[in-house]
Amino acid sequence: MPPLDGRQLEGERMLSVQSRLPLGKPFRPRTRNVRRPFTPLFTGQRYRLPRDVRDRLTSSLAPFRNRDAAFALATFLGRFWSTPGRIGLGFPIDRRELAKHPEIQLTEKRVRSAIHVLEEIGFLDRAIASGSRYKPTEDGLRRKPILFVFGSEYAPTFIAANKRAAAVRGGCAGQRRAITRTSSPRPSVANAEASPLNGPKSKGELETSMLMGPLVKKSGIPPLASESDPRLEAALDRLLQGIRQSRGG
């Protein structure tokens, strides 16, 4: 039916029901599902995630193609940032430095994709930043590094694992026996009395000596007063007799 104002319409005729159709849904990229069971590989790292965290993380990463890289990165982050003193702090993730680390063996590109997957499954959340996103440097303004925290489903599990480990360490410390010092046995009084005392050495063994050498009797030194001289005694007797005779006469 032509319009009443006489204008000629161009194009094809449209059905009256077409305007009532619902709007199309937004396009979502199709993700490739991996049907093989996921068994994490513990290569290059000595640390093991707590069992509850490991089981939840394994089931969440199963449909992703880069699940091995994401699990390796999650294990590395849990090793350094799930301790009791750091569990509530935000931490940066430097892709360039992690690409050089020998334990995880990931490239910078694989680290970036692993971060995206860990954010998608809720293992990582971005910390709430306050203030400006940039910081002044010598080369001008630079963007501050993005800080991450463990997700709300994983952080309580890490805290519970830390409490269990602390309880085990406390129980082991309480079971340790106190080390007592063993004192050396004291000698018996009876044995001390029975043992002979070491007396001073005999003085007879010592030789009579002077500062300038031993005393030699053959020298011109007169004999000691304790030694008797018969000639001297005879002379003294004659002297006494002469004195008595002179007094008597």
mmCIF file with all atom_site columns, C-alpha atoms in Angstrom, residues 130-243:
data_model
loop_
_atom_site.group_PDB
_atom_site.id
_atom_site.type_symbol
_atom_site.label_atom_id
_atom_site.label_alt_id
_atom_site.label_comp_id
_atom_site.label_asym_id
_atom_site.label_entity_id
_atom_site.label_seq_id
_atom_site.pdbx_PDB_ins_code
_atom_site.Cartn_x
_atom_site.Cartn_y
_atom_site.Cartn_z
_atom_site.occupancy
_atom_site.B_iso_or_equiv
_atom_site.pdbx_formal_charge
_atom_site.auth_seq_id
_atom_site.auth_comp_id
_atom_site.auth_asym_id
_atom_site.auth_atom_id
_atom_site.pdbx_PDB_model_num
ATOM 1   C CA . SER A 1 130 ? 44.675  3.870   46.339  1.00 0.00 ? 130 SER A CA 1
ATOM 2   C CA . GLY A 1 131 ? 46.038  7.125   44.996  1.00 0.00 ? 131 GLY A CA 1
ATOM 3   C CA . SER A 1 132 ? 47.549  7.712   41.606  1.00 0.00 ? 132 SER A CA 1
ATOM 4   C CA . ARG A 1 133 ? 48.415  4.859   39.263  1.00 0.00 ? 133 ARG A CA 1
ATOM 5   C CA . TYR A 1 134 ? 51.670  6.552   38.311  1.00 0.00 ? 134 TYR A CA 1
ATOM 6   C CA . LYS A 1 135 ? 54.832  7.361   40.228  1.00 0.00 ? 135 LYS A CA 1
ATOM 7   C CA . PRO A 1 136 ? 57.474  9.972   39.399  1.00 0.00 ? 136 PRO A CA 1
ATOM 8   C CA . THR A 1 137 ? 60.876  8.677   38.282  1.00 0.00 ? 137 THR A CA 1
ATOM 9   C CA . GLU A 1 138 ? 64.001  10.183  36.733  1.00 0.00 ? 138 GLU A CA 1
ATOM 10  C CA . ASP A 1 139 ? 62.638  9.384   33.271  1.00 0.00 ? 139 ASP A CA 1
ATOM 11  C CA . GLY A 1 140 ? 59.204  10.832  34.019  1.00 0.00 ? 140 GLY A CA 1
ATOM 12  C CA . LEU A 1 141 ? 55.961  9.295   35.215  1.00 0.00 ? 141 LEU A CA 1
ATOM 13  C CA . ARG A 1 142 ? 55.837  5.515   35.241  1.00 0.00 ? 142 ARG A CA 1
ATOM 14  C CA . ARG A 1 143 ? 52.875  3.305   35.926  1.00 0.00 ? 143 ARG A CA 1
ATOM 15  C CA . LYS A 1 144 ? 52.935  1.545   39.278  1.00 0.00 ? 144 LYS A CA 1
ATOM 16  C CA . PRO A 1 145 ? 53.070  -2.257  39.206  1.00 0.00 ? 145 PRO A CA 1
ATOM 17  C CA . ILE A 1 146 ? 49.778  -4.089  39.610  1.00 0.00 ? 146 ILE A CA 1
ATOM 18  C CA . LEU A 1 147 ? 49.467  -5.841  42.960  1.00 0.00 ? 147 LEU A CA 1
ATOM 19  C CA . PHE A 1 148 ? 47.690  -9.173  43.341  1.00 0.00 ? 148 PHE A CA 1
ATOM 20  C CA . VAL A 1 149 ? 46.232  -11.052 46.303  1.00 0.00 ? 149 VAL A CA 1
ATOM 21  C CA . PHE A 1 150 ? 44.942  -14.583 46.670  1.00 0.00 ? 150 PHE A CA 1
ATOM 22  C CA . GLY A 1 151 ? 41.271  -15.022 45.853  1.00 0.00 ? 151 GLY A CA 1
ATOM 23  C CA . SER A 1 152 ? 38.518  -15.284 48.444  1.00 0.00 ? 152 SER A CA 1
ATOM 24  C CA . GLU A 1 153 ? 38.193  -19.044 47.856  1.00 0.00 ? 153 GLU A CA 1
ATOM 25  C CA . TYR A 1 154 ? 41.911  -19.781 48.215  1.00 0.00 ? 154 TYR A CA 1
ATOM 26  C CA . ALA A 1 155 ? 43.180  -17.378 50.891  1.00 0.00 ? 155 ALA A CA 1
ATOM 27  C CA . PRO A 1 156 ? 41.167  -19.025 53.750  1.00 0.00 ? 156 PRO A CA 1
ATOM 28  C CA . THR A 1 157 ? 42.485  -22.420 52.650  1.00 0.00 ? 157 THR A CA 1
ATOM 29  C CA . PHE A 1 158 ? 46.070  -21.169 52.839  1.00 0.00 ? 158 PHE A CA 1
ATOM 30  C CA . ILE A 1 159 ? 45.411  -19.706 56.308  1.00 0.00 ? 159 ILE A CA 1
ATOM 31  C CA . ALA A 1 160 ? 43.936  -22.996 57.552  1.00 0.00 ? 160 ALA A CA 1
ATOM 32  C CA . ALA A 1 161 ? 46.947  -24.902 56.197  1.00 0.00 ? 161 ALA A CA 1
ATOM 33  C CA . ASN A 1 162 ? 49.310  -22.522 58.006  1.00 0.00 ? 162 ASN A CA 1
ATOM 34  C CA . LYS A 1 163 ? 47.453  -23.095 61.281  1.00 0.00 ? 163 LYS A CA 1
ATOM 35  C CA . ARG A 1 164 ? 47.660  -26.868 60.891  1.00 0.00 ? 164 ARG A CA 1
ATOM 36  C CA . ALA A 1 165 ? 51.385  -26.667 60.180  1.00 0.00 ? 165 ALA A CA 1
ATOM 37  C CA . ALA A 1 166 ? 51.923  -24.436 63.234  1.00 0.00 ? 166 ALA A CA 1
ATOM 38  C CA . ALA A 1 167 ? 49.983  -26.880 65.435  1.00 0.00 ? 167 ALA A CA 1
ATOM 39  C CA . VAL A 1 168 ? 52.100  -29.789 64.201  1.00 0.00 ? 168 VAL A CA 1
ATOM 40  C CA . ARG A 1 169 ? 55.313  -27.886 64.874  1.00 0.00 ? 169 ARG A CA 1
ATOM 41  C CA . GLY A 1 170 ? 54.096  -26.943 68.344  1.00 0.00 ? 170 GLY A CA 1
ATOM 42  C CA . GLY A 1 171 ? 53.213  -30.551 69.164  1.00 0.00 ? 171 GLY A CA 1
ATOM 43  C CA . CYS A 1 172 ? 56.594  -31.802 68.042  1.00 0.00 ? 172 CYS A CA 1
ATOM 44  C CA . ALA A 1 173 ? 58.330  -29.150 70.132  1.00 0.00 ? 173 ALA A CA 1
ATOM 45  C CA . GLY A 1 174 ? 56.317  -30.181 73.217  1.00 0.00 ? 174 GLY A CA 1
ATOM 46  C CA . GLN A 1 175 ? 57.275  -33.823 72.791  1.00 0.00 ? 175 GLN A CA 1
ATOM 47  C CA . ARG A 1 176 ? 60.966  -33.081 72.837  1.00 0.00 ? 176 ARG A CA 1
ATOM 48  C CA . ARG A 1 177 ? 62.659  -34.187 76.033  1.00 0.00 ? 177 ARG A CA 1
ATOM 49  C CA . ALA A 1 178 ? 64.615  -31.656 78.001  1.00 0.00 ? 178 ALA A CA 1
ATOM 50  C CA . ILE A 1 179 ? 68.338  -32.185 77.772  1.00 0.00 ? 179 ILE A CA 1
ATOM 51  C CA . THR A 1 180 ? 69.870  -32.496 81.251  1.00 0.00 ? 180 THR A CA 1
ATOM 52  C CA . ARG A 1 181 ? 73.507  -31.810 81.802  1.00 0.00 ? 181 ARG A CA 1
ATOM 53  C CA . THR A 1 182 ? 75.401  -34.749 83.271  1.00 0.00 ? 182 THR A CA 1
ATOM 54  C CA . SER A 1 183 ? 77.839  -33.544 85.918  1.00 0.00 ? 183 SER A CA 1
ATOM 55  C CA . SER A 1 184 ? 81.158  -35.322 86.219  1.00 0.00 ? 184 SER A CA 1
ATOM 56  C CA . PRO A 1 185 ? 81.397  -37.536 89.373  1.00 0.00 ? 185 PRO A CA 1
ATOM 57  C CA . ARG A 1 186 ? 83.232  -35.937 92.258  1.00 0.00 ? 186 ARG A CA 1
ATOM 58  C CA . PRO A 1 187 ? 86.123  -37.858 93.832  1.00 0.00 ? 187 PRO A CA 1
ATOM 59  C CA . SER A 1 188 ? 85.264  -39.713 97.033  1.00 0.00 ? 188 SER A CA 1
ATOM 60  C CA . VAL A 1 189 ? 86.496  -38.343 100.368 1.00 0.00 ? 189 VAL A CA 1
ATOM 61  C CA . ALA A 1 190 ? 87.739  -41.771 101.426 1.00 0.00 ? 190 ALA A CA 1
ATOM 62  C CA . ASN A 1 191 ? 89.794  -42.123 98.281  1.00 0.00 ? 191 ASN A CA 1
ATOM 63  C CA . ALA A 1 192 ? 91.200  -38.647 98.774  1.00 0.00 ? 192 ALA A CA 1
ATOM 64  C CA . GLU A 1 193 ? 92.303  -39.514 102.329 1.00 0.00 ? 193 GLU A CA 1
ATOM 65  C CA . ALA A 1 194 ? 93.797  -42.827 101.273 1.00 0.00 ? 194 ALA A CA 1
ATOM 66  C CA . SER A 1 195 ? 95.842  -41.355 98.462  1.00 0.00 ? 195 SER A CA 1
ATOM 67  C CA . PRO A 1 196 ? 99.325  -40.279 99.574  1.00 0.00 ? 196 PRO A CA 1
ATOM 68  C CA . LEU A 1 197 ? 100.103 -36.615 99.520  1.00 0.00 ? 197 LEU A CA 1
ATOM 69  C CA . ASN A 1 198 ? 102.938 -35.385 97.437  1.00 0.00 ? 198 ASN A CA 1
ATOM 70  C CA . GLY A 1 199 ? 105.331 -33.837 99.963  1.00 0.00 ? 199 GLY A CA 1
ATOM 71  C CA . PRO A 1 200 ? 108.200 -31.502 99.191  1.00 0.00 ? 200 PRO A CA 1
ATOM 72  C CA . LYS A 1 201 ? 111.349 -32.983 97.829  1.00 0.00 ? 201 LYS A CA 1
ATOM 73  C CA . SER A 1 202 ? 114.201 -33.787 100.216 1.00 0.00 ? 202 SER A CA 1
ATOM 74  C CA . LYS A 1 203 ? 116.452 -30.856 100.813 1.00 0.00 ? 203 LYS A CA 1
ATOM 75  C CA . GLY A 1 204 ? 119.418 -33.181 100.953 1.00 0.00 ? 204 GLY A CA 1
ATOM 76  C CA . GLU A 1 205 ? 119.249 -33.554 97.244  1.00 0.00 ? 205 GLU A CA 1
ATOM 77  C CA . LEU A 1 206 ? 119.978 -29.872 96.787  1.00 0.00 ? 206 LEU A CA 1
ATOM 78  C CA . GLU A 1 207 ? 123.563 -28.836 96.561  1.00 0.00 ? 207 GLU A CA 1
ATOM 79  C CA . THR A 1 208 ? 124.905 -25.913 98.575  1.00 0.00 ? 208 THR A CA 1
ATOM 80  C CA . SER A 1 209 ? 125.491 -23.138 96.109  1.00 0.00 ? 209 SER A CA 1
ATOM 81  C CA . MET A 1 210 ? 125.987 -19.413 95.986  1.00 0.00 ? 210 MET A CA 1
ATOM 82  C CA . LEU A 1 211 ? 125.291 -16.798 93.392  1.00 0.00 ? 211 LEU A CA 1
ATOM 83  C CA . MET A 1 212 ? 128.850 -16.978 92.060  1.00 0.00 ? 212 MET A CA 1
ATOM 84  C CA . GLY A 1 213 ? 129.022 -20.777 92.114  1.00 0.00 ? 213 GLY A CA 1
ATOM 85  C CA . PRO A 1 214 ? 129.519 -23.613 94.630  1.00 0.00 ? 214 PRO A CA 1
ATOM 86  C CA . LEU A 1 215 ? 131.455 -22.995 97.843  1.00 0.00 ? 215 LEU A CA 1
ATOM 87  C CA . VAL A 1 216 ? 134.987 -24.422 97.637  1.00 0.00 ? 216 VAL A CA 1
ATOM 88  C CA . LYS A 1 217 ? 136.787 -25.072 100.992 1.00 0.00 ? 217 LYS A CA 1
ATOM 89  C CA . LYS A 1 218 ? 140.270 -25.171 99.446  1.00 0.00 ? 218 LYS A CA 1
ATOM 90  C CA . SER A 1 219 ? 140.157 -21.476 98.730  1.00 0.00 ? 219 SER A CA 1
ATOM 91  C CA . GLY A 1 220 ? 141.469 -18.796 101.122 1.00 0.00 ? 220 GLY A CA 1
ATOM 92  C CA . ILE A 1 221 ? 138.088 -18.366 102.812 1.00 0.00 ? 221 ILE A CA 1
ATOM 93  C CA . PRO A 1 222 ? 138.301 -19.235 106.568 1.00 0.00 ? 222 PRO A CA 1
ATOM 94  C CA . PRO A 1 223 ? 136.329 -22.246 107.768 1.00 0.00 ? 223 PRO A CA 1
ATOM 95  C CA . LEU A 1 224 ? 132.911 -21.887 109.312 1.00 0.00 ? 224 LEU A CA 1
ATOM 96  C CA . ALA A 1 225 ? 132.605 -21.218 113.065 1.00 0.00 ? 225 ALA A CA 1
ATOM 97  C CA . SER A 1 226 ? 130.847 -24.489 113.668 1.00 0.00 ? 226 SER A CA 1
ATOM 98  C CA . GLU A 1 227 ? 133.968 -26.457 112.654 1.00 0.00 ? 227 GLU A CA 1
ATOM 99  C CA . SER A 1 228 ? 136.732 -27.018 115.377 1.00 0.00 ? 228 SER A CA 1
ATOM 100 C CA . ASP A 1 229 ? 140.415 -26.121 114.765 1.00 0.00 ? 229 ASP A CA 1
ATOM 101 C CA . PRO A 1 230 ? 142.857 -28.039 117.144 1.00 0.00 ? 230 PRO A CA 1
ATOM 102 C CA . ARG A 1 231 ? 145.695 -25.574 116.675 1.00 0.00 ? 231 ARG A CA 1
ATOM 103 C CA . LEU A 1 232 ? 143.500 -22.640 117.555 1.00 0.00 ? 232 LEU A CA 1
ATOM 104 C CA . GLU A 1 233 ? 142.166 -24.402 120.649 1.00 0.00 ? 233 GLU A CA 1
ATOM 105 C CA . ALA A 1 234 ? 145.726 -25.247 121.848 1.00 0.00 ? 234 ALA A CA 1
ATOM 106 C CA . ALA A 1 235 ? 146.816 -21.636 121.429 1.00 0.00 ? 235 ALA A CA 1
ATOM 107 C CA . LEU A 1 236 ? 143.825 -20.430 123.413 1.00 0.00 ? 236 LEU A CA 1
ATOM 108 C CA . ASP A 1 237 ? 144.596 -22.891 126.216 1.00 0.00 ? 237 ASP A CA 1
ATOM 109 C CA . ARG A 1 238 ? 148.196 -21.667 126.465 1.00 0.00 ? 238 ARG A CA 1
ATOM 110 C CA . LEU A 1 239 ? 146.976 -18.074 126.552 1.00 0.00 ? 239 LEU A CA 1
ATOM 111 C CA . LEU A 1 240 ? 144.595 -18.795 129.424 1.00 0.00 ? 240 LEU A CA 1
ATOM 112 C CA . GLN A 1 241 ? 147.277 -20.614 131.407 1.00 0.00 ? 241 GLN A CA 1
ATOM 113 C CA . GLY A 1 242 ? 149.676 -17.690 131.024 1.00 0.00 ? 242 GLY A CA 1
ATOM 114 C CA . ILE A 1 243 ? 147.032 -15.244 132.249 1.00 0.00 ? 243 ILE A CA 1
#
